[in-house]
PDB file of C-alpha atoms in Angstrom:
ATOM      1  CA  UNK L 136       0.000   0.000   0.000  1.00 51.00           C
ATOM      2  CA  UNK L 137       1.316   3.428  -0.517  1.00 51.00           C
ATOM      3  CA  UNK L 138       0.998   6.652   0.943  1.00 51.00           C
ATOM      4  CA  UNK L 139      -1.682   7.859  -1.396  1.00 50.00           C
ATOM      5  CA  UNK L 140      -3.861   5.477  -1.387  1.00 46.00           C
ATOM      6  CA  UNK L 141      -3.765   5.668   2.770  1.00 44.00           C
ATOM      7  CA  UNK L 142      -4.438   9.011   2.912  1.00 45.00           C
ATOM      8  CA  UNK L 143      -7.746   8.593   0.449  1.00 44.00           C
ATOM      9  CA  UNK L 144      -8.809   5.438   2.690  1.00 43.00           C
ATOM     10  CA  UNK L 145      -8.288   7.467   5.849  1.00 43.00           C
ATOM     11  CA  UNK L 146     -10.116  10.656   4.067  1.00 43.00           C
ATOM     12  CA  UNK L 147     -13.434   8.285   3.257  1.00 43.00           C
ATOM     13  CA  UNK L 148     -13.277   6.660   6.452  1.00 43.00           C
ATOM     14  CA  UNK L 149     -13.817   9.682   8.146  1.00 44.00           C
ATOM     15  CA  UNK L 150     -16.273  11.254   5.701  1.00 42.00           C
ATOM     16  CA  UNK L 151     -17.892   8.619   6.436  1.00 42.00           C
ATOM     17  CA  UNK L 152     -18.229   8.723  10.234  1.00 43.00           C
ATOM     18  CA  UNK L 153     -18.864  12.192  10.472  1.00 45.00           C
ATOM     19  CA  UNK L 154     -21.935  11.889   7.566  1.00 46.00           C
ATOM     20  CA  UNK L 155     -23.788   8.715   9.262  1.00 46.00           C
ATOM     21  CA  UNK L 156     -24.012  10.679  12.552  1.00 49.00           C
ATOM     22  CA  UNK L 157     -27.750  10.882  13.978  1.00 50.00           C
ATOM     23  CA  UNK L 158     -29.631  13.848  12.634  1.00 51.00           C
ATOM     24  CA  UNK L 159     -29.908  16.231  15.018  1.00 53.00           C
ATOM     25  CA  UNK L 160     -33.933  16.364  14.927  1.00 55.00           C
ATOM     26  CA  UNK L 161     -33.907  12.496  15.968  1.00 53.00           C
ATOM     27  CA  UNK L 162     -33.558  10.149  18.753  1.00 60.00           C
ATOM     28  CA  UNK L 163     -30.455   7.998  19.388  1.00 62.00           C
ATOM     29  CA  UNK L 164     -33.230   4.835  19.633  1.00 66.00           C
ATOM     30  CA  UNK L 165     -34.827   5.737  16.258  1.00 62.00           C
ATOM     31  CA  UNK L 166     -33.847   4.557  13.065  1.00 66.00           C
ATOM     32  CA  UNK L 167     -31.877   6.657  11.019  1.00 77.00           C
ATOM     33  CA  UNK L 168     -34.698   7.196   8.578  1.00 83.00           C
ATOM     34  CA  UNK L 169     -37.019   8.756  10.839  1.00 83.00           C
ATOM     35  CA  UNK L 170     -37.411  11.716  12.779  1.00 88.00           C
ATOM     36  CA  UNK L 171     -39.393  13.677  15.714  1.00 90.00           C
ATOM     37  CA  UNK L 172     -41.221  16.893  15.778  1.00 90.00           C
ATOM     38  CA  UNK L 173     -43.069  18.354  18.710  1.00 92.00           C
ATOM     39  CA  UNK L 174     -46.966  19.737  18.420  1.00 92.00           C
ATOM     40  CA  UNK L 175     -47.347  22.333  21.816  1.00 92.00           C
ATOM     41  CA  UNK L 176     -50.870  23.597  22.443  1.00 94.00           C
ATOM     42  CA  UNK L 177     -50.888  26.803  24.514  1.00 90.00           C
ATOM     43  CA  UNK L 178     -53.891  27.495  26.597  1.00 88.00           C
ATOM     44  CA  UNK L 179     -53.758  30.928  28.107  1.00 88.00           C
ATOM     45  CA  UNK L 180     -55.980  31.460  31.882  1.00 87.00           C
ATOM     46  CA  UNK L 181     -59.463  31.679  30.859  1.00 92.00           C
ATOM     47  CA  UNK L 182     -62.064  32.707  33.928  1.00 94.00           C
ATOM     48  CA  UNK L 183     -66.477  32.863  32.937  1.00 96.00           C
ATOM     49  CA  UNK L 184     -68.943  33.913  34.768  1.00 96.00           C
ATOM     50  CA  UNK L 185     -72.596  33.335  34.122  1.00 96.00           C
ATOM     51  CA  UNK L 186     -74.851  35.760  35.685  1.00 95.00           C
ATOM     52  CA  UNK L 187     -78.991  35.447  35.930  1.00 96.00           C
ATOM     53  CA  UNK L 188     -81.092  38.059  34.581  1.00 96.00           C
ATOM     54  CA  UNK L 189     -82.772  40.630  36.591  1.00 96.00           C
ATOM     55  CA  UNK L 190     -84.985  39.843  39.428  1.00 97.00           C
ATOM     56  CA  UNK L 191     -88.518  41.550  40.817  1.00 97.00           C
ATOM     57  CA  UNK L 192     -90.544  40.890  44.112  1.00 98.00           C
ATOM     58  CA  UNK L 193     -93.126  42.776  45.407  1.00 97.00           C
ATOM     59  CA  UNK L 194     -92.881  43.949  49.178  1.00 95.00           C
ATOM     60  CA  UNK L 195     -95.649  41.876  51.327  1.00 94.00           C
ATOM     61  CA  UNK L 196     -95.743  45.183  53.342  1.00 92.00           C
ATOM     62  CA  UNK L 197     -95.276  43.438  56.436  1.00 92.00           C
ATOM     63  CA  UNK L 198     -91.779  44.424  58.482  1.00 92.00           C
ATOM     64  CA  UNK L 199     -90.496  41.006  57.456  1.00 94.00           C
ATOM     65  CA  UNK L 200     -86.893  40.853  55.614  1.00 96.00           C
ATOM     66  CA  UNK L 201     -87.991  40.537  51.956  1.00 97.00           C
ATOM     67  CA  UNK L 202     -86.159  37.665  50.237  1.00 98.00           C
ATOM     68  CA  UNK L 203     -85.335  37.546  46.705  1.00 98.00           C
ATOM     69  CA  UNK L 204     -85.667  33.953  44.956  1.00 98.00           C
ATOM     70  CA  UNK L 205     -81.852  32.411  45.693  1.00 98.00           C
ATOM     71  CA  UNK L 206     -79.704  33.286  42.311  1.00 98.00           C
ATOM     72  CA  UNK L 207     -77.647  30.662  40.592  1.00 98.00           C
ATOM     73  CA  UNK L 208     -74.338  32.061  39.068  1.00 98.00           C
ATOM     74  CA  UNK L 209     -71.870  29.445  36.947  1.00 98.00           C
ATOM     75  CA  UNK L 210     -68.179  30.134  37.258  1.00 98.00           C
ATOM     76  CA  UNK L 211     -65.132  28.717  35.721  1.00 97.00           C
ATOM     77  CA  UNK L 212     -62.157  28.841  35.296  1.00 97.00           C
ATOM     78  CA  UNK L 213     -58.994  27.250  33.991  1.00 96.00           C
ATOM     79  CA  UNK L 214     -56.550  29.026  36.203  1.00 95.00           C
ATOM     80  CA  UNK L 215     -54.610  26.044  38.228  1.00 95.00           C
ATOM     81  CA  UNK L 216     -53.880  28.386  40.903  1.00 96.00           C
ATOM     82  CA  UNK L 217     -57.639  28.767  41.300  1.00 97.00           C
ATOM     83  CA  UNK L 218     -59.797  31.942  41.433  1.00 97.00           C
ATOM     84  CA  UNK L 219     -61.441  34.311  43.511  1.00 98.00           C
ATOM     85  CA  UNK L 220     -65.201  35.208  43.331  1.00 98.00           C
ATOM     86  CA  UNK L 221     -66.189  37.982  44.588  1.00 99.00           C
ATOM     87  CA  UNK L 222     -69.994  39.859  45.015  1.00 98.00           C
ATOM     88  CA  UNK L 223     -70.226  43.324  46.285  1.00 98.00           C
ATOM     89  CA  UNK L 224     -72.621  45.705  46.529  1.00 98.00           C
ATOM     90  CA  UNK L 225     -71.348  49.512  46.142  1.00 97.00           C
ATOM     91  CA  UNK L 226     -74.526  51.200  47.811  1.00 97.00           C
ATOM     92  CA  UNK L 227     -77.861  50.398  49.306  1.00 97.00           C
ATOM     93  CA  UNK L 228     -81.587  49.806  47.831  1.00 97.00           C
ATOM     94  CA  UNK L 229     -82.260  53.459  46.824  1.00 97.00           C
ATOM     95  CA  UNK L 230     -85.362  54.813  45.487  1.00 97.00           C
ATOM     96  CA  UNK L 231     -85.740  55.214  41.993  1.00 95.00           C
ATOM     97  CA  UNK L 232     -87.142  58.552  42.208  1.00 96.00           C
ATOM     98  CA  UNK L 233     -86.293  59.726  46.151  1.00 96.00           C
ATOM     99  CA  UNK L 234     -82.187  59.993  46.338  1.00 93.00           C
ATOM    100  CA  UNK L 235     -82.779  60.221  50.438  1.00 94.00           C
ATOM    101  CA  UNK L 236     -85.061  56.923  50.614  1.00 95.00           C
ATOM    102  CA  UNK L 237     -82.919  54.120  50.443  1.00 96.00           C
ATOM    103  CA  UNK L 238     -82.639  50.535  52.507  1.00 96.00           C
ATOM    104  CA  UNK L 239     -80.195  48.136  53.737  1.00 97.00           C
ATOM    105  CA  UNK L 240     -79.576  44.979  51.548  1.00 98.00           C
ATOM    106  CA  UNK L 241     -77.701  41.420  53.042  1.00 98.00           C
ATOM    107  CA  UNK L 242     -75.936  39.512  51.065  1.00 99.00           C
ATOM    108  CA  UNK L 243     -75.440  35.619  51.617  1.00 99.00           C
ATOM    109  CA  UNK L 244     -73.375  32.937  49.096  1.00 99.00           C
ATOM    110  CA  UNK L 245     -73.025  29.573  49.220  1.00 99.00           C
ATOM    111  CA  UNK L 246     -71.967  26.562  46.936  1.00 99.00           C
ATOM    112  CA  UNK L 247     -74.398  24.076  45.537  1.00 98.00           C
ATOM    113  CA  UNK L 248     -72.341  21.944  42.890  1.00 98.00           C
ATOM    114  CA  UNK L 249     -69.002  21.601  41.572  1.00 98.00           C
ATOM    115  CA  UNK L 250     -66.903  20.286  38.724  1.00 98.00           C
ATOM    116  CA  UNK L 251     -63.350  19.859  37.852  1.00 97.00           C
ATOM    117  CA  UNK L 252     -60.535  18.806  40.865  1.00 98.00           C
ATOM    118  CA  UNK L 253     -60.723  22.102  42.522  1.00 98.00           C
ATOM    119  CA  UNK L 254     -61.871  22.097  46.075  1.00 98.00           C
ATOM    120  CA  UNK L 255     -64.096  25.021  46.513  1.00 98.00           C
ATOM    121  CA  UNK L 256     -64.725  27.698  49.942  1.00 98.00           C
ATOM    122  CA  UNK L 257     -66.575  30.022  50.720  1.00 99.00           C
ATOM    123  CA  UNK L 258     -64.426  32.530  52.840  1.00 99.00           C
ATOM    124  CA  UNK L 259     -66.806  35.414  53.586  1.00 99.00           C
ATOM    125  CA  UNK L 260     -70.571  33.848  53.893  1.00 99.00           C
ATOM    126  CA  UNK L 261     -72.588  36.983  54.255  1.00 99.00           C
ATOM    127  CA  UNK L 262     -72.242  40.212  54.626  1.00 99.00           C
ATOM    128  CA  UNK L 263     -74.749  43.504  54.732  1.00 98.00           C
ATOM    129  CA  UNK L 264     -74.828  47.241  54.348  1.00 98.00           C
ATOM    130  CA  UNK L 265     -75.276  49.493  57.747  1.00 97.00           C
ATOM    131  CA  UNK L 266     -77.028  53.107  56.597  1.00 96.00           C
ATOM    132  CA  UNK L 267     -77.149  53.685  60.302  1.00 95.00           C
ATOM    133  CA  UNK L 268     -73.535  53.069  60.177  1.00 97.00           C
ATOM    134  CA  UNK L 269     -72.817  54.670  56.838  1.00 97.00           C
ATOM    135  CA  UNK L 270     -71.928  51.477  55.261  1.00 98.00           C
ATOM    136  CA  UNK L 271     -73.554  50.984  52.009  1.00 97.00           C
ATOM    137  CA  UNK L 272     -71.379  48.360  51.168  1.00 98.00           C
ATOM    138  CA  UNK L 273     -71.028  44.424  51.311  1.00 99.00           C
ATOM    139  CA  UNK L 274     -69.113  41.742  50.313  1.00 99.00           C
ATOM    140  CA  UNK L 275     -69.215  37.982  50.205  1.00 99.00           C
ATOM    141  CA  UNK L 276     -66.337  35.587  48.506  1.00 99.00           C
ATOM    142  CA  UNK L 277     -65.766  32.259  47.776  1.00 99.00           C
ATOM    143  CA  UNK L 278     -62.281  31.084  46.370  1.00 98.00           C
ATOM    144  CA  UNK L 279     -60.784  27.670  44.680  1.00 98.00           C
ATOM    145  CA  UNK L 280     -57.527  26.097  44.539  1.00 98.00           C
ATOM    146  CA  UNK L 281     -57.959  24.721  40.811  1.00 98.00           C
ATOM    147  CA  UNK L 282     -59.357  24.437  37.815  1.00 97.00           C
ATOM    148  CA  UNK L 283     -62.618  23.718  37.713  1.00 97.00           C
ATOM    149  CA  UNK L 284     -66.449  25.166  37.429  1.00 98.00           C
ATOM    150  CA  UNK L 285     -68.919  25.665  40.347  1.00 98.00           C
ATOM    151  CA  UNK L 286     -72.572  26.759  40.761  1.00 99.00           C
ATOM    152  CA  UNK L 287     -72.810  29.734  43.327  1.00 99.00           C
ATOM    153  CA  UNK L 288     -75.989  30.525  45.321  1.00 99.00           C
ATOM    154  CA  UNK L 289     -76.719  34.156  45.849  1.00 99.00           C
ATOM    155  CA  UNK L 290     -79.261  34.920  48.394  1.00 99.00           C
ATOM    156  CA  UNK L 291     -80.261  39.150  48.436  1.00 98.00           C
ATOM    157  CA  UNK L 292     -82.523  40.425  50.952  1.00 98.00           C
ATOM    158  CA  UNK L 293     -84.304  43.885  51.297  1.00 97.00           C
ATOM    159  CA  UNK L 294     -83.337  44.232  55.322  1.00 96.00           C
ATOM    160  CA  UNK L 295     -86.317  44.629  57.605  1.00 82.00           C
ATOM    161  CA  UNK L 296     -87.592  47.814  57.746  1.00 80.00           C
ATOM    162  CA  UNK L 297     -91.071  49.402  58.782  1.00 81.00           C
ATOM    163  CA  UNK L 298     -92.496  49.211  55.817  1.00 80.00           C
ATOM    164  CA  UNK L 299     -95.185  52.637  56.820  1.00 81.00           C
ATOM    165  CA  UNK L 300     -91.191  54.366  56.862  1.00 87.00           C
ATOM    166  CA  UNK L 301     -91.142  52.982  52.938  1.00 92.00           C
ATOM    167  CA  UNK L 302     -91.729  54.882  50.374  1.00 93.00           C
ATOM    168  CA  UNK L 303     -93.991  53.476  46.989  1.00 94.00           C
ATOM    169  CA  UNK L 304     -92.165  52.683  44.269  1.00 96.00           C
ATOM    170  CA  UNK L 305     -88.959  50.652  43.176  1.00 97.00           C
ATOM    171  CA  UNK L 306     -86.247  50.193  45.127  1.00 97.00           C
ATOM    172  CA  UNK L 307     -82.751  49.097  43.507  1.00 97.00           C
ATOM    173  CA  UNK L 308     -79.833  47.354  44.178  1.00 97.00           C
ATOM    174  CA  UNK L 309     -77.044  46.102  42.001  1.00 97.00           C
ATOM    175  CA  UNK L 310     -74.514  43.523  42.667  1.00 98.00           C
ATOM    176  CA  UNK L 311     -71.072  42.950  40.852  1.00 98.00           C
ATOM    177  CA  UNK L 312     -69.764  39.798  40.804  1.00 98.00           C
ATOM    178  CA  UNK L 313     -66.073  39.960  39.751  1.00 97.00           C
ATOM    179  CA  UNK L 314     -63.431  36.636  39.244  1.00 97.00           C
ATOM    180  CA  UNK L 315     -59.895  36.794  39.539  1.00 96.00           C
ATOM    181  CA  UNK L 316     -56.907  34.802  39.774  1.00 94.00           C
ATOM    182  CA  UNK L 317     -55.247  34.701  43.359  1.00 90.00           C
TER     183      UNK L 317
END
């Protein structure tokens, strides 16, 4: 053998090592005629809320607390750090026509059925405004630890009053119900 034709074995040995190397998009356990791609799917926080549409009782104008029917809200949420449902009332029944003629509300929440693995609390029951304390607000709050959906039961009640001290006409109240990630 001479020199030259060692040097042009040596040359293709080695071209041909460093060509049959795995392609860098496979797996040392896959054939060499085969290859692996990854598919991600990306799904951002996404947090519902299903409110119910606007209520009406009529006062039995006794002094008795007047109860609205108990409102079912639907949350959700995808968050697994859980959420934070919150209901608040920023001011008082008022009078639709008299500014000064307003009454104390109470809220109340409460859980009635839940989906998904997150374990579900309500951390502030009920709450209620105080006009003879200037407090016209309330708040009540449940929270999860998951993902997962729940049904929420909002109870709202127009606070005993003397109802010869109430004026005719409507009397309105609006709560916000806000979720959140914690």
């Amino acid at each position: 053998m001479n020199g030259h034709n060692f040097r042009a074995s040596a040359f293709a040995i080695a071209s041909v090592i460093v060509n049959s190397g795995i392609p860098s998009n496979s797996r040392a356990d896959e054939p060499l005629n085969a290859g692996v791609q990854a598919f991600v799917v990306s799904v951002p926080t996404r947090l519902g809320i299903t409110a119910p549409a606007q209520v009406n009782i009529t006062h039995d104008l006794t002094d008795a607390v007047q109860r609205f029917p108990a409102q079912q809200w639907s949350v959700r949420g995808n968050s697994r750090g859980g959420m934070v449902i919150e209901f608040s009332i920023a001011k008082a029944f008022k009078h639709h026509q008299i500014e000064s003629a307003k009454n104390d509300a109470r809220l109340s929440l409460s859980v009635t059925s839940t989906d998904g693995p997150a374990t579900w609390l309500v951390t502030q029951p009920s709450d209620q405004t105080s006009l003879s304390n200037d407090d016209e607000t309330a708040v009540v709050q449940a929270t999860s630890d998951d993902v997962g959906s729940a049904m929420l039961e909002l109870n709202v009640d127009f606070v005993a009053a003397p109802s010869v001290s109430l004026a005719t006409g409507d009397y309105t109240m609006e709560v916000v119900c806000t979720i959140s990630t914690p």
